[in-house]
Amino acid sequence: MASASPPWIILYKTPHVSAAAADAPRPGGAISLALAAPPRVSRLVVDPSVFPADPDSQAKVPNLYIKATGPSGHFLAEAKPSKSDSDGISKPFYLLLDVPSGTASLIPNPDVFRASSLAVIAASGGGYMIVAFRAQDRDNQNLVCFSSETREWVNKTVVTPQLSPKWTITDVITHDGKIWWVDRAHGILACDPFADQPDMAYIPLPRGYAHDQPGHENCNYCTGTMLSSLYCRCVNLSNGKFRCVEVGPVFVGKAPKITMHTLADPATAEWTLDYQVSFDEIWADDSYKATGLPEEPPTMISLIHPKNPDIIYFSVEKNIFGVDMPKRKVVECEISRVRFAKDLRVMGS
């Protein structure tokens, strides 16, 4: 009997390119998903047939990288363009990977320049929309949208609050019929991309420890640089609500503190403090000692458990481990070859 699929997965955003995908249990399948129970990492397996016959090896884009995850097993991936299409400029070449059908389809003429802001969101009737938020300057911001129904790109002008000049989109999340663009240092932008005139809301994040560091109180650049790092902050959904987890400050010889806030009400932008735990309390527990890991600050926050906000995953050396923060106990620990949390995506929340 086949083992049951895990209720959620950690997806590695670099698929494995292999003809083994064609051996998936369906006729003509070119895409499959190799599942693993967290904290192990799941990975897409893609047959080489989905790529152009003559990929441009000089193009400054990855061989294949997941840019966004969508509804019902859809993934938006960027790949190297064909040499025949090359004019000396590295252009995006986007594929929609459909795991249920095992197929890949080319997204025509992608009009996107801020690839880090891409999202795939479910549309009524079973379709989808690909959306990119493009901010050329403070007075020229728009959504670039591709509909699976019309197979065309359209531009929609949006009006956003005055943003920091250092605003950088670090995460994109689809939730509650909206797209949420996250800047870990500053806040979240959110809107309904299906509206004729999308109204962009802004939700500031909780004040971080970097704001209170001597000399940084009035320096948005300093605090923004510190808080935008994955080593310091993680913003994502857990149990249907946005959570902001922060590690800091990290000083030699001192244990960092882990703080979690929950967005209680997006309409009022109110965040509530859930807990604050010092890492020396975790190191002191027998569950941490049993892992054999050194008593040193985590190299990064890997992710928040999508169904239980009490559990946070961290990385130390080559290990990813989950901690039940209120109990100060390690509940899972696995060796991981993934070096950067930006290359991971939680699915199934």
GROMACS .gro file of N, CA and C in nm, residues 104-189:
model
  258
  104ALA      N    1   0.389   2.052  -1.900
  104ALA     CA    2   0.444   2.186  -1.887
  104ALA      C    3   0.398   2.270  -2.005
  105SER      N    4   0.361   2.395  -1.980
  105SER     CA    5   0.317   2.483  -2.088
  105SER      C    6   0.394   2.614  -2.082
  106LEU      N    7   0.427   2.665  -2.199
  106LEU     CA    8   0.502   2.790  -2.209
  106LEU      C    9   0.410   2.909  -2.185
  107ILE      N   10   0.454   3.002  -2.101
  107ILE     CA   11   0.380   3.126  -2.079
  107ILE      C   12   0.426   3.225  -2.186
  108PRO      N   13   0.339   3.269  -2.274
  108PRO     CA   14   0.382   3.351  -2.388
  108PRO      C   15   0.420   3.493  -2.349
  109ASN      N   16   0.528   3.541  -2.411
  109ASN     CA   17   0.569   3.682  -2.402
  109ASN      C   18   0.559   3.739  -2.262
  110PRO      N   19   0.629   3.683  -2.167
  110PRO     CA   20   0.616   3.735  -2.030
  110PRO      C   21   0.664   3.878  -2.019
  111ASP      N   22   0.578   3.964  -1.969
  111ASP     CA   23   0.608   4.106  -1.956
  111ASP      C   24   0.636   4.137  -1.810
  112VAL      N   25   0.741   4.076  -1.758
  112VAL     CA   26   0.774   4.096  -1.617
  112VAL      C   27   0.922   4.131  -1.603
  113PHE      N   28   0.949   4.226  -1.517
  113PHE     CA   29   1.086   4.269  -1.495
  113PHE      C   30   1.127   4.257  -1.349
  114ARG      N   31   1.033   4.229  -1.263
  114ARG     CA   32   1.063   4.212  -1.121
  114ARG      C   33   1.024   4.069  -1.083
  115ALA      N   34   1.104   3.973  -1.129
  115ALA     CA   35   1.065   3.833  -1.116
  115ALA      C   36   1.047   3.790  -0.971
  116SER      N   37   1.113   3.857  -0.877
  116SER     CA   38   1.100   3.818  -0.737
  116SER      C   39   0.960   3.846  -0.683
  117SER      N   40   0.881   3.923  -0.757
  117SER     CA   41   0.748   3.960  -0.709
  117SER      C   42   0.637   3.875  -0.768
  118LEU      N   43   0.670   3.768  -0.838
  118LEU     CA   44   0.570   3.687  -0.908
  118LEU      C   45   0.484   3.604  -0.813
  119ALA      N   46   0.358   3.586  -0.854
  119ALA     CA   47   0.266   3.501  -0.779
  119ALA      C   48   0.174   3.430  -0.877
  120VAL      N   49   0.124   3.314  -0.836
  120VAL     CA   50   0.020   3.242  -0.911
  120VAL      C   51  -0.098   3.226  -0.816
  121ILE      N   52  -0.215   3.273  -0.859
  121ILE     CA   53  -0.332   3.271  -0.771
  121ILE      C   54  -0.449   3.206  -0.845
  122ALA      N   55  -0.529   3.130  -0.770
  122ALA     CA   56  -0.643   3.060  -0.829
  122ALA      C   57  -0.749   3.160  -0.874
  123ALA      N   58  -0.808   3.133  -0.991
  123ALA     CA   59  -0.917   3.215  -1.043
  123ALA      C   60  -1.046   3.136  -1.039
  124SER      N   61  -1.157   3.207  -1.045
  124SER     CA   62  -1.286   3.139  -1.045
  124SER      C   63  -1.298   3.053  -1.170
  125GLY      N   64  -1.365   2.941  -1.159
  125GLY     CA   65  -1.382   2.853  -1.274
  125GLY      C   66  -1.269   2.755  -1.294
  126GLY      N   67  -1.175   2.751  -1.199
  126GLY     CA   68  -1.068   2.654  -1.207
  126GLY      C   69  -0.942   2.700  -1.277
  127GLY      N   70  -0.938   2.825  -1.323
  127GLY     CA   71  -0.818   2.875  -1.389
  127GLY      C   72  -0.722   2.938  -1.290
  128TYR      N   73  -0.631   3.018  -1.342
  128TYR     CA   74  -0.531   3.083  -1.257
  128TYR      C   75  -0.490   3.215  -1.319
  129MET      N   76  -0.425   3.297  -1.239
  129MET     CA   77  -0.368   3.422  -1.288
  129MET      C   78  -0.224   3.432  -1.237
  130ILE      N   79  -0.133   3.470  -1.326
  130ILE     CA   80   0.005   3.501  -1.288
  130ILE      C   81   0.015   3.652  -1.272
  131VAL      N   82   0.071   3.697  -1.161
  131VAL     CA   83   0.074   3.840  -1.130
  131VAL      C   84   0.214   3.880  -1.087
  132ALA      N   85   0.260   3.993  -1.138
  132ALA     CA   86   0.385   4.053  -1.092
  132ALA      C   87   0.357   4.197  -1.052
  133PHE      N   88   0.412   4.237  -0.938
  133PHE     CA   89   0.401   4.376  -0.893
  133PHE      C   90   0.525   4.449  -0.942
  134ARG      N   91   0.504   4.551  -1.022
  134ARG     CA   92   0.616   4.625  -1.081
  134ARG      C   93   0.611   4.769  -1.034
  135ALA      N   94   0.716   4.809  -0.964
  135ALA     CA   95   0.726   4.946  -0.913
  135ALA      C   96   0.849   5.011  -0.974
  136GLN      N   97   0.828   5.086  -1.083
  136GLN     CA   98   0.941   5.152  -1.149
  136GLN      C   99   0.988   5.272  -1.069
  137ASP      N  100   0.895   5.340  -1.004
  137ASP     CA  101   0.928   5.449  -0.913
  137ASP      C  102   0.805   5.472  -0.825
  138ARG      N  103   0.811   5.570  -0.738
  138ARG     CA  104   0.701   5.592  -0.642
  138ARG      C  105   0.570   5.629  -0.710
  139ASP      N  106   0.579   5.687  -0.830
  139ASP     CA  107   0.459   5.734  -0.897
  139ASP      C  108   0.418   5.645  -1.014
  140ASN      N  109   0.488   5.536  -1.036
  140ASN     CA  110   0.458   5.450  -1.150
  140ASN      C  111   0.463   5.304  -1.105
  141GLN      N  112   0.349   5.255  -1.057
  141GLN     CA  113   0.342   5.119  -1.005
  141GLN      C  114   0.222   5.048  -1.067
  142ASN      N  115   0.242   4.923  -1.104
  142ASN     CA  116   0.132   4.851  -1.165
  142ASN      C  117   0.145   4.701  -1.144
  143LEU      N  118   0.035   4.632  -1.168
  143LEU     CA  119   0.033   4.487  -1.169
  143LEU      C  120   0.036   4.441  -1.314
  144VAL      N  121   0.121   4.344  -1.342
  144VAL     CA  122   0.127   4.282  -1.474
  144VAL      C  123   0.065   4.144  -1.460
  145CYS      N  124  -0.048   4.120  -1.529
  145CYS     CA  125  -0.129   4.001  -1.503
  145CYS      C  126  -0.148   3.916  -1.628
  146PHE      N  127  -0.133   3.786  -1.612
  146PHE     CA  128  -0.157   3.690  -1.720
  146PHE      C  129  -0.269   3.596  -1.678
  147SER      N  130  -0.373   3.588  -1.761
  147SER     CA  131  -0.489   3.504  -1.731
  147SER      C  132  -0.482   3.374  -1.809
  148SER      N  133  -0.505   3.262  -1.741
  148SER     CA  134  -0.507   3.133  -1.810
  148SER      C  135  -0.627   3.123  -1.905
  149GLU      N  136  -0.728   3.205  -1.881
  149GLU     CA  137  -0.848   3.202  -1.965
  149GLU      C  138  -0.826   3.275  -2.097
  150THR      N  139  -0.769   3.396  -2.090
  150THR     CA  140  -0.750   3.475  -2.212
  150THR      C  141  -0.614   3.451  -2.276
  151ARG      N  142  -0.517   3.397  -2.199
  151ARG     CA  143  -0.380   3.374  -2.245
  151ARG      C  144  -0.316   3.506  -2.288
  152GLU      N  145  -0.351   3.614  -2.221
  152GLU     CA  146  -0.297   3.745  -2.253
  152GLU      C  147  -0.249   3.815  -2.126
  153TRP      N  148  -0.155   3.909  -2.145
  153TRP     CA  149  -0.105   3.993  -2.037
  153TRP      C  150  -0.177   4.126  -2.038
  154VAL      N  151  -0.211   4.176  -1.920
  154VAL     CA  152  -0.270   4.310  -1.908
  154VAL      C  153  -0.201   4.383  -1.793
  155ASN      N  154  -0.200   4.515  -1.801
  155ASN     CA  155  -0.145   4.599  -1.695
  155ASN      C  156  -0.258   4.665  -1.617
  156LYS      N  157  -0.244   4.667  -1.485
  156LYS     CA  158  -0.340   4.734  -1.398
  156LYS      C  159  -0.264   4.832  -1.308
  157THR      N  160  -0.304   4.957  -1.313
  157THR     CA  161  -0.240   5.057  -1.229
  157THR      C  162  -0.285   5.041  -1.084
  158VAL      N  163  -0.191   5.051  -0.993
  158VAL     CA  164  -0.224   5.045  -0.851
  158VAL      C  165  -0.164   5.166  -0.781
  159VAL      N  166  -0.231   5.207  -0.675
  159VAL     CA  167  -0.181   5.317  -0.593
  159VAL      C  168  -0.141   5.259  -0.459
  160THR      N  169  -0.016   5.281  -0.421
  160THR     CA  170   0.034   5.229  -0.295
  160THR      C  171   0.072   5.344  -0.202
  161PRO      N  172   0.078   5.317  -0.072
  161PRO     CA  173   0.127   5.419   0.021
  161PRO      C  174   0.273   5.453  -0.011
  162GLN      N  175   0.319   5.564   0.043
  162GLN     CA  176   0.459   5.600   0.025
  162GLN      C  177   0.547   5.493   0.088
  163LEU      N  178   0.630   5.430   0.007
  163LEU     CA  179   0.716   5.323   0.054
  163LEU      C  180   0.858   5.373   0.074
  164SER      N  181   0.932   5.301   0.158
  164SER     CA  182   1.072   5.333   0.178
  164SER      C  183   1.148   5.316   0.047
  165PRO      N  184   1.245   5.404   0.018
  165PRO     CA  185   1.327   5.385  -0.103
  165PRO      C  186   1.399   5.250  -0.103
  166LYS      N  187   1.416   5.191   0.015
  166LYS     CA  188   1.485   5.063   0.027
  166LYS      C  189   1.387   4.945   0.025
  167TRP      N  190   1.260   4.971  -0.008
  167TRP     CA  191   1.161   4.864  -0.009
  167TRP      C  192   1.205   4.753  -0.104
  168THR      N  193   1.208   4.630  -0.054
  168THR     CA  194   1.249   4.515  -0.134
  168THR      C  195   1.155   4.399  -0.107
  169ILE      N  196   1.097   4.342  -0.211
  169ILE     CA  197   1.008   4.228  -0.194
  169ILE      C  198   1.092   4.103  -0.169
  170THR      N  199   1.070   4.041  -0.054
  170THR     CA  200   1.147   3.922  -0.018
  170THR      C  201   1.064   3.795  -0.022
  171ASP      N  202   0.932   3.807  -0.011
  171ASP     CA  203   0.843   3.691  -0.014
  171ASP      C  204   0.711   3.732  -0.078
  172VAL      N  205   0.648   3.638  -0.147
  172VAL     CA  206   0.516   3.661  -0.206
  172VAL      C  207   0.425   3.546  -0.162
  173ILE      N  208   0.308   3.581  -0.108
  173ILE     CA  209   0.217   3.481  -0.050
  173ILE      C  210   0.077   3.504  -0.105
  174THR      N  211   0.009   3.398  -0.143
  174THR     CA  212  -0.132   3.407  -0.182
  174THR      C  213  -0.217   3.355  -0.066
  175HIS      N  214  -0.319   3.432  -0.031
  175HIS     CA  215  -0.402   3.397   0.085
  175HIS      C  216  -0.531   3.476   0.080
  176ASP      N  217  -0.642   3.409   0.107
  176ASP     CA  218  -0.772   3.474   0.121
  176ASP      C  219  -0.809   3.554  -0.004
  177GLY      N  220  -0.779   3.500  -0.122
  177GLY     CA  221  -0.814   3.566  -0.247
  177GLY      C  222  -0.729   3.687  -0.281
  178LYS      N  223  -0.620   3.708  -0.208
  178LYS     CA  224  -0.533   3.823  -0.231
  178LYS      C  225  -0.388   3.777  -0.248
  179ILE      N  226  -0.307   3.868  -0.298
  179ILE     CA  227  -0.163   3.847  -0.302
  179ILE      C  228  -0.099   3.942  -0.203
  180TRP      N  229  -0.005   3.887  -0.126
  180TRP     CA  230   0.062   3.963  -0.020
  180TRP      C  231   0.212   3.967  -0.051
  181TRP      N  232   0.263   4.089  -0.074
  181TRP     CA  233   0.405   4.107  -0.103
  181TRP      C  234   0.475   4.153   0.025
  182VAL      N  235   0.575   4.078   0.067
  182VAL     CA  236   0.638   4.100   0.196
  182VAL      C  237   0.777   4.162   0.180
  183ASP      N  238   0.802   4.266   0.254
  183ASP     CA  239   0.937   4.319   0.277
  183ASP      C  240   0.966   4.295   0.424
  184ARG      N  241   1.058   4.203   0.454
  184ARG     CA  242   1.080   4.162   0.593
  184ARG      C  243   1.127   4.276   0.682
  185ALA      N  244   1.180   4.382   0.623
  185ALA     CA  245   1.227   4.493   0.705
  185ALA      C  246   1.117   4.594   0.734
  186HIS      N  247   1.017   4.603   0.645
  186HIS     CA  248   0.923   4.713   0.657
  186HIS      C  249   0.777   4.670   0.673
  187GLY      N  250   0.725   4.587   0.584
  187GLY     CA  251   0.584   4.555   0.595
  187GLY      C  252   0.533   4.468   0.482
  188ILE      N  253   0.400   4.468   0.467
  188ILE     CA  254   0.332   4.383   0.370
  188ILE      C  255   0.238   4.469   0.286
  189LEU      N  256   0.242   4.448   0.155
  189LEU     CA  257   0.144   4.506   0.064
  189LEU      C  258   0.047   4.397   0.022
   0.00000   0.00000   0.00000
